[in-house]
Short mmCIF file of C-alpha atoms in Angstrom, two decimals:
data_model
loop_
_atom_site.label_atom_id
_atom_site.label_comp_id
_atom_site.label_asym_id
_atom_site.label_seq_id
_atom_site.Cartn_x
_atom_site.Cartn_y
_atom_site.Cartn_z
CA MET A 281 0.00 0.00 0.00
CA LEU A 282 1.42 3.36 -1.02
CA LYS A 283 2.01 5.87 1.74
CA GLN A 284 -0.36 8.40 0.18
CA HIS A 285 -3.16 5.83 0.33
CA ARG A 286 -2.72 5.04 4.01
CA GLU A 287 -4.83 6.91 6.52
CA LEU A 288 -6.20 6.79 10.06
CA ASN A 289 -9.74 8.11 10.11
CA MET A 290 -11.30 9.83 13.12
CA PHE A 291 -12.90 6.62 14.41
CA VAL A 292 -9.61 4.69 14.28
CA CYS A 293 -7.76 7.52 16.01
CA ARG A 294 -10.29 7.58 18.82
CA ILE A 295 -10.00 3.80 19.33
CA ILE A 296 -6.20 4.16 19.50
CA GLU A 297 -6.53 6.92 22.10
CA ILE A 298 -8.87 4.82 24.26
CA ASN A 299 -6.53 1.84 24.10
CA GLU A 300 -3.58 4.07 24.96
CA GLU A 301 -5.37 5.19 28.12
CA ALA A 302 -5.78 1.51 29.02
CA ARG A 303 -2.01 1.03 28.46
CA ILE A 304 -2.51 -1.49 25.63
CA ARG A 305 0.57 -1.98 23.45
CA PRO A 306 0.49 -0.77 19.80
CA SER A 307 0.88 -4.32 18.46
CA LYS A 308 -2.17 -5.47 20.42
CA ILE A 309 -4.17 -2.46 19.25
CA TYR A 310 -3.33 -3.22 15.63
CA GLN A 311 -4.26 -6.88 16.01
CA SER A 312 -7.66 -5.87 17.37
CA PHE A 313 -8.28 -3.85 14.18
CA VAL A 314 -7.23 -6.87 12.10
CA ALA A 315 -9.63 -9.10 14.03
CA VAL A 316 -12.53 -6.72 13.41
CA ALA A 317 -11.71 -6.22 9.71
CA GLY A 318 -11.06 -9.91 9.11
CA SER A 319 -7.74 -9.41 7.34
CA HIS A 320 -4.69 -7.14 7.14
CA CYS A 321 -5.67 -6.39 3.56
CA GLU A 322 -8.93 -4.79 4.67
CA LEU A 323 -7.14 -2.07 6.66
CA SER A 324 -6.02 1.26 5.25
CA PHE A 325 -3.00 1.47 7.57
CA TYR A 326 -0.10 -0.56 8.94
CA LYS A 327 1.00 -1.39 12.48
CA LYS A 328 3.71 1.25 12.30
CA ASP A 329 1.03 3.87 11.52
CA VAL A 330 -0.64 3.02 14.83
CA ARG A 331 2.70 3.27 16.62
CA ASN A 332 3.56 6.58 14.96
CA TYR A 333 0.18 8.07 15.85
CA MET A 334 0.59 7.06 19.48
CA THR A 335 4.07 8.56 19.61
CA LYS A 336 3.41 11.80 17.75
CA GLU A 337 -0.20 12.63 18.55
CA VAL A 338 -1.10 10.91 21.85
CA ARG A 339 2.09 10.76 23.91
CA ASN A 340 3.92 13.75 22.50
CA ILE A 341 1.65 16.33 24.08
CA SER A 342 2.99 19.84 23.72
CA GLU A 343 4.16 21.49 26.89
CA GLN A 344 1.74 24.38 26.52
CA ASP A 345 -1.28 22.14 25.90
CA ASP A 346 -0.35 19.87 28.78
CA ALA A 347 -0.09 22.74 31.24
CA LYS A 348 -3.32 24.35 30.09
CA GLU A 349 -5.20 21.08 30.26
CA PHE A 350 -3.95 20.36 33.77
CA GLY A 351 -4.95 23.84 34.91
CA LYS A 352 -8.40 23.41 33.39
CA TYR A 353 -8.71 20.03 35.09
CA LEU A 354 -8.16 21.51 38.54
CA LEU A 355 -10.58 24.33 37.87
CA ARG A 356 -13.27 22.02 36.48
CA MET A 357 -12.97 19.84 39.58
CA LYS A 358 -13.41 22.92 41.75
CA GLU A 359 -16.36 24.14 39.69
CA LYS A 360 -18.14 20.79 40.02
CA ASN A 361 -17.77 20.80 43.81
CA GLN A 362 -16.47 23.63 45.96
CA ASN A 363 -15.17 21.09 48.50
CA PHE A 364 -12.50 19.94 46.07
CA PHE A 365 -9.25 21.22 47.57
CA PHE A 366 -5.94 22.08 45.95
CA GLU A 367 -3.03 24.38 46.69
CA LEU A 368 0.00 25.37 44.68
CA ASN A 369 3.23 26.90 45.93
CA LEU A 370 5.13 28.80 43.25
CA GLU A 371 8.80 29.68 42.93
CA GLY A 372 10.16 33.03 41.88
CA ASP A 373 10.52 31.93 38.26
CA HIS A 374 6.80 31.08 38.22
CA CYS A 375 7.33 27.32 38.43
CA ILE A 376 5.49 24.96 40.74
CA LYS A 377 7.43 24.18 43.87
CA HIS A 378 4.74 22.14 45.62
CA ALA A 379 1.19 21.05 44.85
CA LEU A 380 -1.39 19.24 46.96
CA TRP A 381 -4.94 18.19 46.12
CA ALA A 382 -7.76 16.16 47.65
CA ASP A 383 -11.04 15.18 46.02
CA VAL A 384 -14.34 15.53 47.86
CA ARG A 385 -14.68 11.86 48.75
CA SER A 386 -11.14 11.65 50.12
CA ARG A 387 -11.64 14.73 52.30
CA ALA A 388 -14.81 13.25 53.77
CA ALA A 389 -13.13 9.88 54.42
CA CYS A 390 -10.25 11.67 56.12
CA GLU A 391 -12.64 12.81 58.85
CA TYR A 392 -12.89 9.19 60.02
CA PHE A 393 -9.73 7.51 58.77
CA GLY A 394 -7.21 10.34 58.92
CA ASP A 395 -6.26 9.58 62.53
CA VAL A 396 -3.29 7.48 61.40
CA VAL A 397 -1.74 8.01 57.96
CA SER A 398 1.16 6.65 55.97
CA PHE A 399 3.14 9.14 53.88
CA GLU A 400 5.55 7.92 51.24
CA THR A 401 7.64 9.78 48.66
CA THR A 402 9.64 6.92 47.19
CA TYR A 403 7.70 7.02 43.91
CA ASN A 404 9.80 9.59 42.08
CA THR A 405 8.54 11.12 38.87
CA ASN A 406 12.10 11.06 37.58
CA ARG A 407 10.84 7.83 36.01
CA TYR A 408 9.15 9.95 33.42
CA SER A 409 9.15 13.48 32.09
CA VAL A 410 6.54 15.46 33.93
CA GLN A 411 5.12 18.55 32.29
CA SER A 412 4.81 20.97 35.19
CA LEU A 413 2.24 23.68 35.58
CA ILE A 414 2.62 27.24 36.74
CA VAL A 415 -0.49 29.01 37.92
CA LEU A 416 -0.53 32.69 38.81
CA CYS A 417 -3.37 33.98 40.92
CA SER A 418 -4.15 36.69 43.43
CA LEU A 419 -4.75 34.37 46.39
CA ASN A 420 -2.05 33.31 48.81
CA VAL A 421 -3.41 29.84 49.54
CA GLN A 422 -6.36 28.02 47.99
CA ILE A 423 -7.04 28.95 44.39
CA SER A 424 -10.54 30.16 43.59
CA VAL A 425 -12.24 29.50 40.27
CA HIS A 426 -13.48 33.08 40.24
CA HIS A 427 -10.00 34.49 39.58
CA GLY A 428 -8.27 34.59 36.22
CA LEU A 429 -5.24 32.37 35.78
CA GLY A 430 -2.16 32.87 33.72
CA VAL A 431 -0.73 29.51 32.72
CA TYR A 432 2.93 29.05 31.87
CA LEU A 433 5.17 26.03 31.70
CA CYS A 434 8.61 24.72 32.55
CA LYS A 435 10.05 21.21 32.71
CA TYR A 436 11.45 19.67 35.91
CA ASN A 437 11.27 16.49 37.94
CA LEU A 438 8.86 16.11 40.83
CA VAL A 439 8.51 13.71 43.71
CA LEU A 440 5.06 12.20 44.18
CA GLY A 441 3.89 11.75 47.76
CA SER A 442 0.70 10.05 48.87
CA PHE A 443 -1.18 10.09 52.18
CA VAL A 444 -2.86 6.74 52.76
CA GLY A 445 -5.12 5.71 55.64
CA VAL A 446 -6.94 2.54 56.72
CA ASN A 447 -10.72 2.42 56.41
CA HIS A 448 -13.18 0.39 58.50
CA TYR A 449 -12.68 -2.64 56.25
CA GLY A 450 -8.93 -2.58 56.78
CA GLN A 451 -8.47 -1.39 53.18
CA SER A 452 -5.99 1.26 52.11
CA THR A 453 -7.74 4.52 51.30
CA LEU A 454 -6.07 7.36 49.39
CA LEU A 455 -6.54 10.58 51.36
CA ARG A 456 -4.56 13.02 49.20
CA CYS A 457 -1.54 13.40 46.93
CA THR A 458 1.24 15.93 46.62
CA LEU A 459 3.92 16.83 44.10
CA MET A 460 7.15 18.25 45.51
CA LYS A 461 10.28 19.60 43.91
CA SER A 462 12.45 19.02 46.98
CA GLU A 463 12.29 17.13 50.26
CA ASP A 464 13.79 19.67 52.64
CA ILE A 465 12.37 20.93 55.94
CA GLN A 466 10.64 23.94 54.40
CA SER A 467 8.86 21.75 51.85
CA PHE A 468 7.51 19.45 54.53
CA LYS A 469 6.50 22.43 56.67
CA TRP A 470 4.45 23.73 53.75
CA LEU A 471 2.92 20.28 53.32
CA SER A 472 2.01 20.02 57.02
CA GLU A 473 0.45 23.48 57.04
CA CYS A 474 -1.46 22.67 53.86
CA TRP A 475 -2.86 19.50 55.47
CA LEU A 476 -4.09 21.54 58.43
CA ARG A 477 -5.80 24.06 56.15
CA CYS A 478 -7.45 21.25 54.20
CA MET A 479 -8.71 19.59 57.40
CA GLY A 480 -9.75 22.71 59.29
CA GLY A 481 -6.79 22.55 61.67
CA LYS A 482 -7.20 18.84 62.52
CA ALA A 483 -3.87 17.00 62.51
CA PRO A 484 -3.48 13.20 62.36
CA LYS A 485 -2.71 11.45 65.63
CA GLY A 486 0.05 9.41 64.02
CA ILE A 487 2.05 9.43 60.79
CA LEU A 488 4.35 6.77 59.33
CA THR A 489 7.13 7.82 56.95
CA ASP A 490 10.48 6.68 55.64
CA GLN A 491 13.58 7.52 57.71
CA CYS A 492 13.58 11.27 57.14
CA ALA A 493 14.61 13.82 59.77
CA SER A 494 13.27 16.66 57.60
CA ILE A 495 9.74 15.29 57.98
CA GLN A 496 10.43 14.74 61.67
CA ARG A 497 11.38 18.37 62.27
CA ALA A 498 8.53 19.73 60.16
CA THR A 499 6.10 17.56 62.14
CA GLU A 500 7.50 18.77 65.46
CA VAL A 501 7.00 22.40 64.42
CA CYS A 502 3.66 22.26 62.57
CA ARG A 503 1.96 19.26 64.18
CA PRO A 504 3.47 18.87 67.65
CA THR A 505 0.69 16.55 68.86
CA THR A 506 1.22 14.06 66.02
CA ILE A 507 3.24 10.93 66.83
CA HIS A 508 5.84 10.43 64.10
CA ARG A 509 6.97 6.89 63.27
CA TRP A 510 9.63 5.73 60.86
CA CYS A 511 9.02 2.66 58.71
CA ILE A 512 11.06 -0.08 60.40
CA TRP A 513 11.04 -2.15 57.21
CA HIS A 514 12.87 0.62 55.29
CA ILE A 515 15.47 0.93 58.02
CA MET A 516 16.21 -2.78 58.24
CA LYS A 517 16.44 -2.97 54.44
CA LYS A 518 19.32 -0.45 54.54
CA ILE A 519 21.52 -2.58 56.81
CA PRO A 520 23.40 -4.53 54.07
CA ASN A 521 24.27 -1.31 52.23
CA LYS A 522 25.17 0.72 55.32
CA LEU A 523 27.33 -1.97 56.96
CA ASN A 524 28.71 -3.77 53.92
CA GLY A 525 32.21 -2.36 54.47
CA TYR A 526 32.66 -4.03 57.84
CA LYS A 527 34.15 -7.45 58.43
CA ARG A 528 31.56 -10.08 59.36
CA HIS A 529 28.82 -7.79 57.99
CA ASP A 530 26.50 -10.79 57.58
CA LYS A 531 26.84 -11.55 61.28
CA ILE A 532 26.34 -7.85 62.08
CA ASN A 533 23.12 -7.88 60.06
CA GLN A 534 21.90 -10.98 61.88
CA ASP A 535 22.70 -9.61 65.35
CA MET A 536 21.14 -6.22 64.63
CA ASN A 537 17.90 -7.91 63.60
CA HIS A 538 17.98 -9.81 66.88
CA VAL A 539 18.48 -6.58 68.87
CA VAL A 540 15.67 -4.73 67.05
CA TRP A 541 13.00 -7.43 67.06
CA ASN A 542 13.64 -9.35 70.30
CA LEU A 543 12.98 -7.03 73.22
CA TYR A 544 10.56 -6.50 76.08
CA THR A 545 11.46 -3.16 77.67
CA LYS A 546 13.29 0.04 76.76
CA ASP A 547 16.09 -0.79 79.19
CA VAL A 548 16.61 -4.18 77.53
CA PHE A 549 16.85 -2.54 74.12
CA ASP A 550 19.37 0.08 75.33
CA ARG A 551 21.54 -2.60 76.91
CA ASN A 552 21.41 -4.91 73.90
CA TRP A 553 22.09 -2.05 71.49
CA ASN A 554 25.16 -0.84 73.40
CA ASN A 555 26.47 -4.41 73.65
CA PHE A 556 25.96 -4.81 69.90
CA ILE A 557 27.85 -1.58 69.11
CA THR A 558 30.73 -2.52 71.42
CA LYS A 559 30.95 -6.11 70.16
CA TYR A 560 31.56 -5.04 66.56
CA GLY A 561 33.39 -1.76 67.23
CA LEU A 562 30.71 0.39 65.58
CA GLU A 563 31.03 3.41 67.87
CA ASP A 564 32.12 5.64 64.96
CA ASN A 565 29.28 4.64 62.64
CA LYS A 566 27.11 7.77 62.47
CA TRP A 567 24.15 5.95 60.97
CA LEU A 568 23.93 3.65 63.97
CA PHE A 569 25.17 5.66 66.90
CA GLY A 570 25.31 9.39 66.34
CA SER A 571 23.36 12.64 66.21
CA PRO A 572 21.44 14.11 63.26
CA TYR A 573 23.64 15.98 60.82
CA LEU A 574 22.90 18.52 58.10
CA ILE A 575 23.86 18.25 54.44
CA GLY A 576 22.69 21.24 52.44
CA SER A 577 19.14 21.85 53.64
CA VAL A 578 18.34 18.22 54.46
CA TYR A 579 18.78 16.59 57.86
CA TYR A 580 19.96 13.00 58.06
CA ALA A 581 18.98 11.17 61.22
CA GLU A 582 20.81 8.53 63.20
CA LEU A 583 19.15 5.42 64.49
CA TYR A 584 19.95 5.32 68.17
CA GLU A 585 19.38 9.03 68.73
CA ASP A 586 15.90 8.66 67.24
CA ARG A 587 15.07 5.18 68.56
CA HIS A 588 11.80 6.52 69.99
CA ILE A 589 10.34 6.87 66.48
CA TRP A 590 11.16 3.44 65.04
CA ILE A 591 11.80 0.86 67.76
CA LEU A 592 8.59 -1.07 68.52
CA ILE A 593 8.80 -0.90 72.31
CA TYR A 594 8.71 2.92 72.15
CA LEU A 595 5.68 3.05 69.85
CA ASP A 596 3.39 0.09 70.32
CA HIS A 597 1.39 1.69 73.12
CA HIS A 598 -0.02 4.12 70.51
CA PHE A 599 -2.84 3.31 68.08
CA TRP A 600 -1.57 2.63 64.53
CA ALA A 601 -4.59 0.97 62.87
CA GLY A 602 -2.45 -2.12 62.30
CA MET A 603 0.30 -0.27 60.38
CA LYS A 604 4.01 -0.67 61.08
CA SER A 605 5.37 0.36 57.71
CA THR A 606 4.62 2.59 54.74
CA GLN A 607 3.72 -0.45 52.65
CA ARG A 608 0.19 0.84 52.04
CA SER A 609 1.54 4.01 50.41
CA GLU A 610 3.99 1.96 48.38
CA SER A 611 1.19 -0.26 47.09
CA MET A 612 -0.63 2.87 45.95
CA HIS A 613 2.49 3.98 44.08
CA SER A 614 2.73 0.52 42.52
CA PHE A 615 -0.75 1.07 41.13
CA PHE A 616 0.40 4.29 39.41
CA ASN A 617 3.52 2.54 38.16
CA LYS A 618 1.37 0.14 36.12
CA PHE A 619 0.01 3.00 34.03
CA ILE A 620 2.62 5.77 34.06
CA THR A 621 5.67 5.58 31.80
CA ARG A 622 8.73 7.75 31.23
CA ASN A 623 6.87 9.59 28.48
CA SER A 624 3.67 10.22 30.42
CA SER A 625 2.47 13.78 30.85
CA LEU A 626 1.13 15.34 33.99
CA ARG A 627 -2.44 15.23 32.74
CA GLN A 628 -2.03 11.52 31.98
CA PHE A 629 -0.94 11.05 35.57
CA MET A 630 -4.07 12.86 36.76
CA LYS A 631 -6.16 10.54 34.61
CA GLN A 632 -4.63 7.54 36.37
CA TYR A 633 -5.20 9.27 39.70
CA ASP A 634 -8.90 9.37 38.80
CA ASN A 635 -8.75 5.69 37.85
CA CYS A 636 -7.26 4.92 41.24
CA LEU A 637 -10.16 6.67 42.97
CA VAL A 638 -12.65 4.73 40.84
CA SER A 639 -11.13 1.36 41.73
CA ARG A 640 -11.01 2.17 45.45
CA GLU A 641 -14.60 3.41 45.43
CA GLN A 642 -15.80 0.29 43.63
CA ALA A 643 -13.94 -2.01 46.04
CA GLU A 644 -15.57 -0.30 49.00
CA ARG A 645 -19.04 -0.62 47.48
CA GLU A 646 -18.47 -4.35 47.02
CA PHE A 647 -17.46 -4.68 50.67
CA ASP A 648 -20.56 -2.68 51.66
CA ALA A 649 -22.81 -5.14 49.84
CA VAL A 650 -21.24 -8.13 51.58
CA ASN A 651 -21.26 -6.57 55.05
CA PHE A 652 -24.88 -5.41 54.95
CA HIS A 653 -26.35 -8.56 53.42
CA THR A 654 -24.39 -11.37 55.06
CA VAL A 655 -23.58 -12.37 58.64
CA ILE A 656 -20.53 -14.14 60.05
CA PRO A 657 -21.75 -16.57 62.74
CA CYS A 658 -20.38 -16.30 66.26
CA ALA A 659 -17.73 -18.86 67.11
CA ILE A 660 -18.29 -19.38 70.85
CA LYS A 661 -21.82 -18.02 71.41
CA SER A 662 -20.59 -15.26 73.71
CA ALA A 663 -22.81 -12.24 74.38
CA ILE A 664 -19.77 -9.97 73.99
CA GLU A 665 -18.86 -11.65 70.71
CA ALA A 666 -22.41 -11.05 69.48
CA GLN A 667 -22.06 -7.39 70.46
CA PHE A 668 -19.05 -7.01 68.15
CA GLN A 669 -20.76 -9.10 65.46
CA HIS A 670 -23.61 -6.61 65.32
CA VAL A 671 -21.37 -3.53 65.09
CA TYR A 672 -18.05 -4.34 63.41
CA THR A 673 -17.35 -4.96 59.73
CA HIS A 674 -16.71 -8.57 58.78
CA GLU A 675 -12.98 -7.96 58.44
CA LYS A 676 -12.64 -6.49 61.93
CA PHE A 677 -15.06 -8.96 63.50
CA LYS A 678 -12.80 -11.77 62.27
CA GLU A 679 -9.95 -10.14 64.19
CA VAL A 680 -12.14 -10.01 67.30
CA GLN A 681 -12.95 -13.70 66.86
CA ALA A 682 -9.22 -14.48 66.68
CA GLN A 683 -8.83 -12.87 70.12
CA PHE A 684 -11.77 -14.89 71.47
CA ARG A 685 -10.11 -18.08 70.24
CA GLY A 686 -6.81 -16.98 71.76
CA LYS A 687 -8.24 -16.39 75.23
CA VAL A 688 -8.64 -20.14 75.81
CA ASN A 689 -4.85 -20.19 76.34
CA CYS A 690 -5.05 -17.50 79.03
CA ILE A 691 -5.23 -18.24 82.76
CA THR A 692 -6.71 -15.35 84.77
CA ARG A 693 -6.73 -14.71 88.48
CA SER A 694 -7.54 -11.71 90.67
CA MET A 695 -4.52 -10.40 92.56
CA HIS A 696 -5.81 -7.63 94.85
CA SER A 697 -8.34 -4.79 95.05
CA THR A 698 -7.71 -1.24 96.24
CA LEU A 699 -10.07 1.75 96.24
CA GLY A 700 -12.47 0.05 93.86
CA PHE A 701 -9.74 -1.02 91.40
CA THR A 702 -8.85 -4.67 90.90
CA THR A 703 -5.53 -5.97 89.61
CA TYR A 704 -5.57 -9.16 87.55
CA GLU A 705 -2.83 -11.46 86.35
CA VAL A 706 -3.31 -13.10 82.98
CA VAL A 707 -0.83 -15.84 82.19
CA GLU A 708 -0.20 -16.92 78.61
CA GLN A 709 2.66 -18.75 76.97
CA VAL A 710 3.63 -16.28 74.28
CA PHE A 711 6.98 -14.86 73.21
CA TYR A 712 5.93 -11.35 72.19
CA SER A 713 2.76 -9.75 70.89
CA THR A 714 1.37 -6.26 70.49
CA PHE A 715 -2.17 -4.98 70.74
CA ASN A 716 -2.48 -1.57 69.08
CA LYS A 717 -5.01 -2.24 66.31
CA GLY A 718 -8.02 -0.98 68.24
CA ILE A 719 -9.24 -4.56 68.81
CA LEU A 720 -9.97 -5.73 72.37
CA CYS A 721 -7.16 -8.18 73.23
CA ARG A 722 -7.62 -11.73 74.46
CA HIS A 723 -6.28 -10.83 77.91
CA SER A 724 -9.03 -8.25 78.41
CA LEU A 725 -11.61 -10.72 77.12
CA SER A 726 -10.28 -13.31 79.54
CA ILE A 727 -10.76 -10.93 82.48
CA LEU A 728 -14.30 -10.07 81.33
CA SER A 729 -15.09 -13.77 81.11
CA PHE A 730 -13.52 -14.34 84.55
CA GLU A 731 -15.84 -11.69 86.03
CA ARG A 732 -18.83 -12.98 84.03
CA VAL A 733 -19.31 -9.66 82.26
CA ASP A 734 -21.61 -10.02 79.24
CA ASN A 735 -21.64 -6.47 77.89
CA VAL A 736 -18.69 -4.31 76.75
CA ALA A 737 -18.70 -0.58 77.46
CA PRO A 738 -19.15 1.51 74.27
CA LYS A 739 -15.68 3.08 74.63
CA TYR A 740 -14.13 -0.31 73.78
CA ILE A 741 -16.02 -0.54 70.48
CA LEU A 742 -14.27 1.81 68.07
CA GLU A 743 -16.53 3.67 65.67
CA ARG A 744 -13.83 3.64 62.98
CA TRP A 745 -14.26 -0.17 62.66
CA SER A 746 -18.06 -0.05 62.62
CA LYS A 747 -20.10 -0.95 59.55
CA ASN A 748 -22.70 1.55 60.79
CA ILE A 749 -20.26 4.46 60.80
CA LYS A 750 -21.61 7.78 59.54
CA ARG A 751 -20.77 7.43 55.90
CA ASN A 752 -20.47 11.02 54.70
CA TRP A 753 -17.88 10.09 52.08
CA CYS A 754 -20.28 7.60 50.49
CA PHE A 755 -22.63 10.47 49.70
CA SER A 756 -19.74 12.37 48.13
CA ARG A 757 -19.66 10.80 44.71
CA THR A 758 -16.31 10.91 42.98
CA ILE A 759 -16.54 13.52 40.22
CA TYR A 760 -14.18 13.49 37.28
CA ALA A 761 -13.19 16.45 35.20
CA ASN A 762 -12.74 15.61 31.55
CA LEU A 763 -9.08 15.78 30.58
CA HIS A 764 -9.79 15.56 26.86
CA PRO A 765 -13.04 17.45 26.23
CA SER A 766 -12.51 17.83 22.51
CA LEU A 767 -12.28 14.06 22.06
CA ARG A 768 -15.62 13.43 23.73
CA SER A 769 -17.63 15.62 21.36
#
């Protein structure tokens, strides 16, 4: 077929664009056209024409068009619902320094599930070329749709950060996203202040992050009541790299794991840590046994100095909704990684952000249907178990049932009573366990059974795990602003 006779009509182009959004490879797209036509000979184009169109017309979005479309997207979202929130922080050269946004449904869910959040910035948009937006407006903070915008563009790499919480089904729920140019203290201060403005001054009770002293110091300044926790998994993963230069580094790795995971009290940890440092002559290793130090504008923290924000014995008395690591945020980034490539534009990223919200919303609706139309039978016919059965979601009720089964291994006896308070001793053969998921532990259940109590006080039944929770976010339907309006006409 001569080149002048080959063409992609409007219908074919639109099908290619739809398949591109679904991340279908050009060869698969072409084969689908062949299957419909019945033969290669029936098509007026070749496979390379499909590939060229995707490269030149779909992926190669001009910088100006990309920036304008992203700006229009934010404004359309705001026009559709005034509770859509976004803020932009601009640099002197009119480039975006930071951006944060939260859709209506996520803001409503944050009222109930924003008590403990995971924040992760390891998904770096250096993986692809991001077309960045510059928005000029007369407001200092939240942008209003009633003001004119001047849109300009420059290219630079951004770090994507996501705030993820745990809903009443134990699912990860995306609360908001941010794009950041740098990860210094001032950037995280801006982010913390922006969170407070978005949530009417309400800070999370706890936040899990990677080992980052810049976040730590920003949290101390802007959210002093928030408990900051480092992801212990990230720290332990760094051991081979940090200690690889030492003799017997494999043995060092093994012993450090023993010190970190096998402990009962703070004093035991301090003693074991110091013995570990002395045994291997690691007193000069700043990563293990030093004070925070500053490189440029970024603080780098040392493990022992900041043991109170990553060692379990210092943290497990706080409520963490079952989280010990930032794995939930990382799984959210893995979702984006399936659809975003090195050549993706910023507006393509926003499209996948919308897709993420759709999938999470659909998953929650499916769980709703199961929880409201099925019943998990009680395991031991306890009145207290039935109380949790009536209130908790299936996922959390199963955790309660696990504690009921575990209490058969507990031996309880009353020790003494003073001024109306009774001390009990519960004996169980267990090495180490923690109870910070907001689920009544088997030792408490054993005491209640010992005293023949058949009704739990309401304060022990957390509303955040209830299937009857006030579901304001469910009435906030996810609204999507069209990123390609001309293609829908």
